[in-house]
Amino acid sequence: MWYVSDVSLQSAPSAKPAAPRLAQTKIRSDQLSTSERDVIADLFAVLESLVLRDELPAEAQGIYDQAVLMLARRCE
C-alpha cells in the first residue's frame, strides 16, 4: 500500500464536493474534448503503474480491470 504524506482524506473547505460527480457525468456522456481524453489516458497510466506494483485495493483493481476490458472490446 502506498502513502502520500500531508494529504487528508477529508475534503478541504474550498473543495467542491460535486466536482467528481460532474466529471463522471461528463465522461459518461461521451462529450469530451481532446485534452480531457488525454487526462483520462494519463489517469489510466497512473492506475496501470499501481496495478503493476500491486498497490490498488481489490475493489479498485476490479474496476480498473473491467474498464480495460471494455475499452479493449471497443477497439476490436
JSON list of N, CA and C in Angstrom, two decimals:
[
{"chain": "A", "resi": 1, "resn": "MET", "atom": "N", "xyz": [0.86, -1.18, 0.00]},
{"chain": "A", "resi": 1, "resn": "MET", "atom": "CA", "xyz": [0.00, 0.00, 0.00]},
{"chain": "A", "resi": 1, "resn": "MET", "atom": "C", "xyz": [0.89, 1.22, 0.00]},
{"chain": "A", "resi": 2, "resn": "TRP", "atom": "N", "xyz": [0.54, 2.23, -0.74]},
{"chain": "A", "resi": 2, "resn": "TRP", "atom": "CA", "xyz": [1.33, 3.46, -0.81]},
{"chain": "A", "resi": 2, "resn": "TRP", "atom": "C", "xyz": [0.71, 4.52, 0.07]},
{"chain": "A", "resi": 3, "resn": "TYR", "atom": "N", "xyz": [1.52, 5.49, 0.45]},
{"chain": "A", "resi": 3, "resn": "TYR", "atom": "CA", "xyz": [1.09, 6.55, 1.35]},
{"chain": "A", "resi": 3, "resn": "TYR", "atom": "C", "xyz": [1.66, 7.88, 0.87]},
{"chain": "A", "resi": 4, "resn": "VAL", "atom": "N", "xyz": [0.82, 8.89, 0.81]},
{"chain": "A", "resi": 4, "resn": "VAL", "atom": "CA", "xyz": [1.27, 10.23, 0.46]},
{"chain": "A", "resi": 4, "resn": "VAL", "atom": "C", "xyz": [1.14, 11.08, 1.70]},
{"chain": "A", "resi": 5, "resn": "SER", "atom": "N", "xyz": [2.26, 11.64, 2.16]},
{"chain": "A", "resi": 5, "resn": "SER", "atom": "CA", "xyz": [2.22, 12.42, 3.38]},
{"chain": "A", "resi": 5, "resn": "SER", "atom": "C", "xyz": [1.55, 13.77, 3.14]},
{"chain": "A", "resi": 6, "resn": "ASP", "atom": "N", "xyz": [1.06, 14.36, 4.19]},
{"chain": "A", "resi": 6, "resn": "ASP", "atom": "CA", "xyz": [0.43, 15.68, 4.17]},
{"chain": "A", "resi": 6, "resn": "ASP", "atom": "C", "xyz": [-0.82, 15.74, 3.30]},
{"chain": "A", "resi": 7, "resn": "VAL", "atom": "N", "xyz": [-1.48, 14.61, 3.13]},
{"chain": "A", "resi": 7, "resn": "VAL", "atom": "CA", "xyz": [-2.72, 14.59, 2.35]},
{"chain": "A", "resi": 7, "resn": "VAL", "atom": "C", "xyz": [-3.82, 14.07, 3.26]},
{"chain": "A", "resi": 8, "resn": "SER", "atom": "N", "xyz": [-4.89, 14.83, 3.37]},
{"chain": "A", "resi": 8, "resn": "SER", "atom": "CA", "xyz": [-6.01, 14.41, 4.19]},
{"chain": "A", "resi": 8, "resn": "SER", "atom": "C", "xyz": [-7.07, 13.79, 3.31]},
{"chain": "A", "resi": 9, "resn": "LEU", "atom": "N", "xyz": [-7.69, 12.74, 3.79]},
{"chain": "A", "resi": 9, "resn": "LEU", "atom": "CA", "xyz": [-8.77, 12.09, 3.03]},
{"chain": "A", "resi": 9, "resn": "LEU", "atom": "C", "xyz": [-10.07, 12.88, 3.13]},
{"chain": "A", "resi": 10, "resn": "GLN", "atom": "N", "xyz": [-10.13, 13.82, 4.05]},
{"chain": "A", "resi": 10, "resn": "GLN", "atom": "CA", "xyz": [-11.32, 14.65, 4.17]},
{"chain": "A", "resi": 10, "resn": "GLN", "atom": "C", "xyz": [-11.21, 15.80, 3.21]},
{"chain": "A", "resi": 11, "resn": "SER", "atom": "N", "xyz": [-12.35, 16.27, 2.74]},
{"chain": "A", "resi": 11, "resn": "SER", "atom": "CA", "xyz": [-12.37, 17.37, 1.77]},
{"chain": "A", "resi": 11, "resn": "SER", "atom": "C", "xyz": [-11.88, 18.66, 2.40]},
{"chain": "A", "resi": 12, "resn": "ALA", "atom": "N", "xyz": [-11.12, 19.38, 1.63]},
{"chain": "A", "resi": 12, "resn": "ALA", "atom": "CA", "xyz": [-10.70, 20.71, 2.06]},
{"chain": "A", "resi": 12, "resn": "ALA", "atom": "C", "xyz": [-11.90, 21.63, 1.97]},
{"chain": "A", "resi": 13, "resn": "PRO", "atom": "N", "xyz": [-11.97, 22.66, 2.81]},
{"chain": "A", "resi": 13, "resn": "PRO", "atom": "CA", "xyz": [-13.14, 23.55, 2.79]},
{"chain": "A", "resi": 13, "resn": "PRO", "atom": "C", "xyz": [-13.39, 24.18, 1.43]},
{"chain": "A", "resi": 14, "resn": "SER", "atom": "N", "xyz": [-12.33, 24.41, 0.65]},
{"chain": "A", "resi": 14, "resn": "SER", "atom": "CA", "xyz": [-12.50, 25.05, -0.65]},
{"chain": "A", "resi": 14, "resn": "SER", "atom": "C", "xyz": [-12.88, 24.06, -1.75]},
{"chain": "A", "resi": 15, "resn": "ALA", "atom": "N", "xyz": [-12.78, 22.76, -1.47]},
{"chain": "A", "resi": 15, "resn": "ALA", "atom": "CA", "xyz": [-13.09, 21.76, -2.48]},
{"chain": "A", "resi": 15, "resn": "ALA", "atom": "C", "xyz": [-14.59, 21.70, -2.73]},
{"chain": "A", "resi": 16, "resn": "LYS", "atom": "N", "xyz": [-14.94, 21.50, -3.98]},
{"chain": "A", "resi": 16, "resn": "LYS", "atom": "CA", "xyz": [-16.35, 21.38, -4.33]},
{"chain": "A", "resi": 16, "resn": "LYS", "atom": "C", "xyz": [-16.72, 19.90, -4.36]},
{"chain": "A", "resi": 17, "resn": "PRO", "atom": "N", "xyz": [-17.57, 19.43, -3.44]},
{"chain": "A", "resi": 17, "resn": "PRO", "atom": "CA", "xyz": [-17.87, 18.01, -3.38]},
{"chain": "A", "resi": 17, "resn": "PRO", "atom": "C", "xyz": [-18.58, 17.48, -4.63]},
{"chain": "A", "resi": 18, "resn": "ALA", "atom": "N", "xyz": [-19.25, 18.33, -5.40]},
{"chain": "A", "resi": 18, "resn": "ALA", "atom": "CA", "xyz": [-19.97, 17.86, -6.57]},
{"chain": "A", "resi": 18, "resn": "ALA", "atom": "C", "xyz": [-19.06, 17.68, -7.78]},
{"chain": "A", "resi": 19, "resn": "ALA", "atom": "N", "xyz": [-17.84, 18.18, -7.74]},
{"chain": "A", "resi": 19, "resn": "ALA", "atom": "CA", "xyz": [-16.95, 18.12, -8.90]},
{"chain": "A", "resi": 19, "resn": "ALA", "atom": "C", "xyz": [-16.73, 16.70, -9.42]},
{"chain": "A", "resi": 20, "resn": "PRO", "atom": "N", "xyz": [-16.44, 15.70, -8.56]},
{"chain": "A", "resi": 20, "resn": "PRO", "atom": "CA", "xyz": [-16.27, 14.34, -9.09]},
{"chain": "A", "resi": 20, "resn": "PRO", "atom": "C", "xyz": [-17.53, 13.83, -9.78]},
{"chain": "A", "resi": 21, "resn": "ARG", "atom": "N", "xyz": [-18.69, 14.14, -9.22]},
{"chain": "A", "resi": 21, "resn": "ARG", "atom": "CA", "xyz": [-19.94, 13.69, -9.84]},
{"chain": "A", "resi": 21, "resn": "ARG", "atom": "C", "xyz": [-20.12, 14.34, -11.21]},
{"chain": "A", "resi": 22, "resn": "LEU", "atom": "N", "xyz": [-19.79, 15.62, -11.31]},
{"chain": "A", "resi": 22, "resn": "LEU", "atom": "CA", "xyz": [-19.90, 16.32, -12.59]},
{"chain": "A", "resi": 22, "resn": "LEU", "atom": "C", "xyz": [-18.92, 15.73, -13.61]},
{"chain": "A", "resi": 23, "resn": "ALA", "atom": "N", "xyz": [-17.73, 15.41, -13.17]},
{"chain": "A", "resi": 23, "resn": "ALA", "atom": "CA", "xyz": [-16.74, 14.80, -14.06]},
{"chain": "A", "resi": 23, "resn": "ALA", "atom": "C", "xyz": [-17.23, 13.44, -14.55]},
{"chain": "A", "resi": 24, "resn": "GLN", "atom": "N", "xyz": [-17.78, 12.63, -13.65]},
{"chain": "A", "resi": 24, "resn": "GLN", "atom": "CA", "xyz": [-18.30, 11.32, -14.05]},
{"chain": "A", "resi": 24, "resn": "GLN", "atom": "C", "xyz": [-19.44, 11.47, -15.05]},
{"chain": "A", "resi": 25, "resn": "THR", "atom": "N", "xyz": [-20.30, 12.43, -14.84]},
{"chain": "A", "resi": 25, "resn": "THR", "atom": "CA", "xyz": [-21.42, 12.66, -15.75]},
{"chain": "A", "resi": 25, "resn": "THR", "atom": "C", "xyz": [-20.90, 13.03, -17.13]},
{"chain": "A", "resi": 26, "resn": "LYS", "atom": "N", "xyz": [-19.90, 13.90, -17.18]},
{"chain": "A", "resi": 26, "resn": "LYS", "atom": "CA", "xyz": [-19.35, 14.32, -18.47]},
{"chain": "A", "resi": 26, "resn": "LYS", "atom": "C", "xyz": [-18.67, 13.15, -19.17]},
{"chain": "A", "resi": 27, "resn": "ILE", "atom": "N", "xyz": [-17.92, 12.36, -18.42]},
{"chain": "A", "resi": 27, "resn": "ILE", "atom": "CA", "xyz": [-17.25, 11.19, -19.01]},
{"chain": "A", "resi": 27, "resn": "ILE", "atom": "C", "xyz": [-18.29, 10.23, -19.58]},
{"chain": "A", "resi": 28, "resn": "ARG", "atom": "N", "xyz": [-19.34, 10.00, -18.82]},
{"chain": "A", "resi": 28, "resn": "ARG", "atom": "CA", "xyz": [-20.37, 9.06, -19.28]},
{"chain": "A", "resi": 28, "resn": "ARG", "atom": "C", "xyz": [-21.16, 9.60, -20.46]},
{"chain": "A", "resi": 29, "resn": "SER", "atom": "N", "xyz": [-21.21, 10.92, -20.62]},
{"chain": "A", "resi": 29, "resn": "SER", "atom": "CA", "xyz": [-21.96, 11.50, -21.74]},
{"chain": "A", "resi": 29, "resn": "SER", "atom": "C", "xyz": [-21.19, 11.38, -23.05]},
{"chain": "A", "resi": 30, "resn": "ASP", "atom": "N", "xyz": [-19.91, 11.01, -22.98]},
{"chain": "A", "resi": 30, "resn": "ASP", "atom": "CA", "xyz": [-19.08, 10.84, -24.17]},
{"chain": "A", "resi": 30, "resn": "ASP", "atom": "C", "xyz": [-18.92, 12.13, -24.96]},
{"chain": "A", "resi": 31, "resn": "GLN", "atom": "N", "xyz": [-18.89, 13.25, -24.26]},
{"chain": "A", "resi": 31, "resn": "GLN", "atom": "CA", "xyz": [-18.70, 14.54, -24.90]},
{"chain": "A", "resi": 31, "resn": "GLN", "atom": "C", "xyz": [-17.43, 15.19, -24.35]},
{"chain": "A", "resi": 32, "resn": "LEU", "atom": "N", "xyz": [-16.31, 14.54, -24.59]},
{"chain": "A", "resi": 32, "resn": "LEU", "atom": "CA", "xyz": [-15.04, 15.01, -24.04]},
{"chain": "A", "resi": 32, "resn": "LEU", "atom": "C", "xyz": [-14.20, 15.68, -25.11]},
{"chain": "A", "resi": 33, "resn": "SER", "atom": "N", "xyz": [-13.49, 16.70, -24.69]},
{"chain": "A", "resi": 33, "resn": "SER", "atom": "CA", "xyz": [-12.53, 17.34, -25.59]},
{"chain": "A", "resi": 33, "resn": "SER", "atom": "C", "xyz": [-11.27, 16.46, -25.66]},
{"chain": "A", "resi": 34, "resn": "THR", "atom": "N", "xyz": [-10.41, 16.77, -26.58]},
{"chain": "A", "resi": 34, "resn": "THR", "atom": "CA", "xyz": [-9.16, 16.01, -26.72]},
{"chain": "A", "resi": 34, "resn": "THR", "atom": "C", "xyz": [-8.33, 16.11, -25.46]},
{"chain": "A", "resi": 35, "resn": "SER", "atom": "N", "xyz": [-8.24, 17.28, -24.86]},
{"chain": "A", "resi": 35, "resn": "SER", "atom": "CA", "xyz": [-7.43, 17.42, -23.65]},
{"chain": "A", "resi": 35, "resn": "SER", "atom": "C", "xyz": [-8.03, 16.63, -22.48]},
{"chain": "A", "resi": 36, "resn": "GLU", "atom": "N", "xyz": [-9.35, 16.58, -22.41]},
{"chain": "A", "resi": 36, "resn": "GLU", "atom": "CA", "xyz": [-10.00, 15.79, -21.36]},
{"chain": "A", "resi": 36, "resn": "GLU", "atom": "C", "xyz": [-9.72, 14.30, -21.57]},
{"chain": "A", "resi": 37, "resn": "ARG", "atom": "N", "xyz": [-9.73, 13.86, -22.81]},
{"chain": "A", "resi": 37, "resn": "ARG", "atom": "CA", "xyz": [-9.39, 12.45, -23.09]},
{"chain": "A", "resi": 37, "resn": "ARG", "atom": "C", "xyz": [-7.95, 12.16, -22.72]},
{"chain": "A", "resi": 38, "resn": "ASP", "atom": "N", "xyz": [-7.06, 13.13, -22.96]},
{"chain": "A", "resi": 38, "resn": "ASP", "atom": "CA", "xyz": [-5.66, 12.97, -22.58]},
{"chain": "A", "resi": 38, "resn": "ASP", "atom": "C", "xyz": [-5.50, 12.82, -21.07]},
{"chain": "A", "resi": 39, "resn": "VAL", "atom": "N", "xyz": [-6.27, 13.58, -20.32]},
{"chain": "A", "resi": 39, "resn": "VAL", "atom": "CA", "xyz": [-6.22, 13.49, -18.85]},
{"chain": "A", "resi": 39, "resn": "VAL", "atom": "C", "xyz": [-6.66, 12.10, -18.41]},
{"chain": "A", "resi": 40, "resn": "ILE", "atom": "N", "xyz": [-7.72, 11.59, -19.00]},
{"chain": "A", "resi": 40, "resn": "ILE", "atom": "CA", "xyz": [-8.20, 10.24, -18.64]},
{"chain": "A", "resi": 40, "resn": "ILE", "atom": "C", "xyz": [-7.15, 9.20, -19.01]},
{"chain": "A", "resi": 41, "resn": "ALA", "atom": "N", "xyz": [-6.51, 9.35, -20.16]},
{"chain": "A", "resi": 41, "resn": "ALA", "atom": "CA", "xyz": [-5.44, 8.42, -20.54]},
{"chain": "A", "resi": 41, "resn": "ALA", "atom": "C", "xyz": [-4.30, 8.47, -19.53]},
{"chain": "A", "resi": 42, "resn": "ASP", "atom": "N", "xyz": [-3.96, 9.67, -19.07]},
{"chain": "A", "resi": 42, "resn": "ASP", "atom": "CA", "xyz": [-2.91, 9.80, -18.05]},
{"chain": "A", "resi": 42, "resn": "ASP", "atom": "C", "xyz": [-3.32, 9.13, -16.74]},
{"chain": "A", "resi": 43, "resn": "LEU", "atom": "N", "xyz": [-4.59, 9.25, -16.38]},
{"chain": "A", "resi": 43, "resn": "LEU", "atom": "CA", "xyz": [-5.07, 8.58, -15.16]},
{"chain": "A", "resi": 43, "resn": "LEU", "atom": "C", "xyz": [-4.96, 7.06, -15.31]},
{"chain": "A", "resi": 44, "resn": "PHE", "atom": "N", "xyz": [-5.30, 6.55, -16.49]},
{"chain": "A", "resi": 44, "resn": "PHE", "atom": "CA", "xyz": [-5.15, 5.11, -16.72]},
{"chain": "A", "resi": 44, "resn": "PHE", "atom": "C", "xyz": [-3.69, 4.69, -16.61]},
{"chain": "A", "resi": 45, "resn": "ALA", "atom": "N", "xyz": [-2.77, 5.53, -17.07]},
{"chain": "A", "resi": 45, "resn": "ALA", "atom": "CA", "xyz": [-1.34, 5.21, -16.96]},
{"chain": "A", "resi": 45, "resn": "ALA", "atom": "C", "xyz": [-0.92, 5.12, -15.50]},
{"chain": "A", "resi": 46, "resn": "VAL", "atom": "N", "xyz": [-1.41, 6.04, -14.68]},
{"chain": "A", "resi": 46, "resn": "VAL", "atom": "CA", "xyz": [-1.10, 6.01, -13.25]},
{"chain": "A", "resi": 46, "resn": "VAL", "atom": "C", "xyz": [-1.70, 4.75, -12.62]},
{"chain": "A", "resi": 47, "resn": "LEU", "atom": "N", "xyz": [-2.95, 4.47, -12.96]},
{"chain": "A", "resi": 47, "resn": "LEU", "atom": "CA", "xyz": [-3.59, 3.26, -12.42]},
{"chain": "A", "resi": 47, "resn": "LEU", "atom": "C", "xyz": [-2.83, 2.01, -12.83]},
{"chain": "A", "resi": 48, "resn": "GLU", "atom": "N", "xyz": [-2.40, 1.96, -14.09]},
{"chain": "A", "resi": 48, "resn": "GLU", "atom": "CA", "xyz": [-1.66, 0.80, -14.57]},
{"chain": "A", "resi": 48, "resn": "GLU", "atom": "C", "xyz": [-0.37, 0.60, -13.77]},
{"chain": "A", "resi": 49, "resn": "SER", "atom": "N", "xyz": [0.32, 1.69, -13.47]},
{"chain": "A", "resi": 49, "resn": "SER", "atom": "CA", "xyz": [1.55, 1.55, -12.69]},
{"chain": "A", "resi": 49, "resn": "SER", "atom": "C", "xyz": [1.24, 1.04, -11.28]},
{"chain": "A", "resi": 50, "resn": "LEU", "atom": "N", "xyz": [0.13, 1.48, -10.71]},
{"chain": "A", "resi": 50, "resn": "LEU", "atom": "CA", "xyz": [-0.27, 0.98, -9.38]},
{"chain": "A", "resi": 50, "resn": "LEU", "atom": "C", "xyz": [-0.65, -0.49, -9.45]},
{"chain": "A", "resi": 51, "resn": "VAL", "atom": "N", "xyz": [-1.31, -0.89, -10.53]},
{"chain": "A", "resi": 51, "resn": "VAL", "atom": "CA", "xyz": [-1.68, -2.30, -10.72]},
{"chain": "A", "resi": 51, "resn": "VAL", "atom": "C", "xyz": [-0.43, -3.15, -10.81]},
{"chain": "A", "resi": 52, "resn": "LEU", "atom": "N", "xyz": [0.53, -2.70, -11.60]},
{"chain": "A", "resi": 52, "resn": "LEU", "atom": "CA", "xyz": [1.76, -3.48, -11.79]},
{"chain": "A", "resi": 52, "resn": "LEU", "atom": "C", "xyz": [2.54, -3.63, -10.49]},
{"chain": "A", "resi": 53, "resn": "ARG", "atom": "N", "xyz": [2.41, -2.65, -9.60]},
{"chain": "A", "resi": 53, "resn": "ARG", "atom": "CA", "xyz": [3.09, -2.73, -8.29]},
{"chain": "A", "resi": 53, "resn": "ARG", "atom": "C", "xyz": [2.19, -3.34, -7.22]},
{"chain": "A", "resi": 54, "resn": "ASP", "atom": "N", "xyz": [0.99, -3.77, -7.62]},
{"chain": "A", "resi": 54, "resn": "ASP", "atom": "CA", "xyz": [0.03, -4.39, -6.70]},
{"chain": "A", "resi": 54, "resn": "ASP", "atom": "C", "xyz": [-0.29, -3.45, -5.53]},
{"chain": "A", "resi": 55, "resn": "GLU", "atom": "N", "xyz": [-0.55, -2.17, -5.85]},
{"chain": "A", "resi": 55, "resn": "GLU", "atom": "CA", "xyz": [-0.81, -1.17, -4.82]},
{"chain": "A", "resi": 55, "resn": "GLU", "atom": "C", "xyz": [-2.23, -0.62, -4.86]},
{"chain": "A", "resi": 56, "resn": "LEU", "atom": "N", "xyz": [-3.13, -1.28, -5.57]},
{"chain": "A", "resi": 56, "resn": "LEU", "atom": "CA", "xyz": [-4.53, -0.85, -5.58]},
{"chain": "A", "resi": 56, "resn": "LEU", "atom": "C", "xyz": [-5.34, -1.77, -4.68]},
{"chain": "A", "resi": 57, "resn": "PRO", "atom": "N", "xyz": [-6.31, -1.21, -3.96]},
{"chain": "A", "resi": 57, "resn": "PRO", "atom": "CA", "xyz": [-7.22, -2.09, -3.21]},
{"chain": "A", "resi": 57, "resn": "PRO", "atom": "C", "xyz": [-7.96, -3.00, -4.18]},
{"chain": "A", "resi": 58, "resn": "ALA", "atom": "N", "xyz": [-8.43, -4.12, -3.71]},
{"chain": "A", "resi": 58, "resn": "ALA", "atom": "CA", "xyz": [-9.07, -5.12, -4.56]},
{"chain": "A", "resi": 58, "resn": "ALA", "atom": "C", "xyz": [-10.24, -4.54, -5.35]},
{"chain": "A", "resi": 59, "resn": "GLU", "atom": "N", "xyz": [-11.06, -3.72, -4.71]},
{"chain": "A", "resi": 59, "resn": "GLU", "atom": "CA", "xyz": [-12.22, -3.15, -5.40]},
{"chain": "A", "resi": 59, "resn": "GLU", "atom": "C", "xyz": [-11.78, -2.26, -6.57]},
{"chain": "A", "resi": 60, "resn": "ALA", "atom": "N", "xyz": [-10.77, -1.43, -6.34]},
{"chain": "A", "resi": 60, "resn": "ALA", "atom": "CA", "xyz": [-10.26, -0.56, -7.39]},
{"chain": "A", "resi": 60, "resn": "ALA", "atom": "C", "xyz": [-9.62, -1.38, -8.50]},
{"chain": "A", "resi": 61, "resn": "GLN", "atom": "N", "xyz": [-8.93, -2.44, -8.14]},
{"chain": "A", "resi": 61, "resn": "GLN", "atom": "CA", "xyz": [-8.31, -3.34, -9.13]},
{"chain": "A", "resi": 61, "resn": "GLN", "atom": "C", "xyz": [-9.38, -3.93, -10.03]},
{"chain": "A", "resi": 62, "resn": "GLY", "atom": "N", "xyz": [-10.49, -4.36, -9.44]},
{"chain": "A", "resi": 62, "resn": "GLY", "atom": "CA", "xyz": [-11.59, -4.94, -10.22]},
{"chain": "A", "resi": 62, "resn": "GLY", "atom": "C", "xyz": [-12.20, -3.93, -11.18]},
{"chain": "A", "resi": 63, "resn": "ILE", "atom": "N", "xyz": [-12.40, -2.70, -10.71]},
{"chain": "A", "resi": 63, "resn": "ILE", "atom": "CA", "xyz": [-12.96, -1.65, -11.57]},
{"chain": "A", "resi": 63, "resn": "ILE", "atom": "C", "xyz": [-12.00, -1.34, -12.71]},
{"chain": "A", "resi": 64, "resn": "TYR", "atom": "N", "xyz": [-10.72, -1.25, -12.40]},
{"chain": "A", "resi": 64, "resn": "TYR", "atom": "CA", "xyz": [-9.71, -0.99, -13.43]},
{"chain": "A", "resi": 64, "resn": "TYR", "atom": "C", "xyz": [-9.72, -2.10, -14.48]},
{"chain": "A", "resi": 65, "resn": "ASP", "atom": "N", "xyz": [-9.70, -3.36, -14.03]},
{"chain": "A", "resi": 65, "resn": "ASP", "atom": "CA", "xyz": [-9.71, -4.49, -14.95]},
{"chain": "A", "resi": 65, "resn": "ASP", "atom": "C", "xyz": [-10.93, -4.47, -15.86]},
{"chain": "A", "resi": 66, "resn": "GLN", "atom": "N", "xyz": [-12.09, -4.18, -15.28]},
{"chain": "A", "resi": 66, "resn": "GLN", "atom": "CA", "xyz": [-13.33, -4.11, -16.05]},
{"chain": "A", "resi": 66, "resn": "GLN", "atom": "C", "xyz": [-13.25, -2.99, -17.10]},
{"chain": "A", "resi": 67, "resn": "ALA", "atom": "N", "xyz": [-12.74, -1.83, -16.72]},
{"chain": "A", "resi": 67, "resn": "ALA", "atom": "CA", "xyz": [-12.62, -0.70, -17.65]},
{"chain": "A", "resi": 67, "resn": "ALA", "atom": "C", "xyz": [-11.67, -1.04, -18.79]},
{"chain": "A", "resi": 68, "resn": "VAL", "atom": "N", "xyz": [-10.56, -1.67, -18.49]},
{"chain": "A", "resi": 68, "resn": "VAL", "atom": "CA", "xyz": [-9.60, -2.05, -19.54]},
{"chain": "A", "resi": 68, "resn": "VAL", "atom": "C", "xyz": [-10.22, -3.04, -20.50]},
{"chain": "A", "resi": 69, "resn": "LEU", "atom": "N", "xyz": [-10.94, -4.01, -19.99]},
{"chain": "A", "resi": 69, "resn": "LEU", "atom": "CA", "xyz": [-11.60, -4.99, -20.86]},
{"chain": "A", "resi": 69, "resn": "LEU", "atom": "C", "xyz": [-12.64, -4.34, -21.76]},
{"chain": "A", "resi": 70, "resn": "MET", "atom": "N", "xyz": [-13.44, -3.43, -21.20]},
{"chain": "A", "resi": 70, "resn": "MET", "atom": "CA", "xyz": [-14.45, -2.74, -22.01]},
{"chain": "A", "resi": 70, "resn": "MET", "atom": "C", "xyz": [-13.80, -1.90, -23.10]},
{"chain": "A", "resi": 71, "resn": "LEU", "atom": "N", "xyz": [-12.72, -1.20, -22.77]},
{"chain": "A", "resi": 71, "resn": "LEU", "atom": "CA", "xyz": [-12.02, -0.39, -23.77]},
{"chain": "A", "resi": 71, "resn": "LEU", "atom": "C", "xyz": [-11.40, -1.26, -24.85]},
{"chain": "A", "resi": 72, "resn": "ALA", "atom": "N", "xyz": [-10.86, -2.42, -24.45]},
{"chain": "A", "resi": 72, "resn": "ALA", "atom": "CA", "xyz": [-10.26, -3.32, -25.42]},
{"chain": "A", "resi": 72, "resn": "ALA", "atom": "C", "xyz": [-11.32, -3.84, -26.39]},
{"chain": "A", "resi": 73, "resn": "ARG", "atom": "N", "xyz": [-12.50, -4.13, -25.90]},
{"chain": "A", "resi": 73, "resn": "ARG", "atom": "CA", "xyz": [-13.59, -4.61, -26.77]},
{"chain": "A", "resi": 73, "resn": "ARG", "atom": "C", "xyz": [-14.00, -3.54, -27.77]},
{"chain": "A", "resi": 74, "resn": "ARG", "atom": "N", "xyz": [-13.97, -2.28, -27.36]},
{"chain": "A", "resi": 74, "resn": "ARG", "atom": "CA", "xyz": [-14.35, -1.18, -28.26]},
{"chain": "A", "resi": 74, "resn": "ARG", "atom": "C", "xyz": [-13.36, -1.04, -29.40]},
{"chain": "A", "resi": 75, "resn": "CYS", "atom": "N", "xyz": [-12.11, -1.40, -29.15]},
{"chain": "A", "resi": 75, "resn": "CYS", "atom": "CA", "xyz": [-11.06, -1.26, -30.17]},
{"chain": "A", "resi": 75, "resn": "CYS", "atom": "C", "xyz": [-11.03, -2.42, -31.16]},
{"chain": "A", "resi": 76, "resn": "GLU", "atom": "N", "xyz": [-11.71, -3.50, -30.85]},
{"chain": "A", "resi": 76, "resn": "GLU", "atom": "CA", "xyz": [-11.68, -4.68, -31.73]},
{"chain": "A", "resi": 76, "resn": "GLU", "atom": "C", "xyz": [-12.53, -4.48, -32.95]}
]
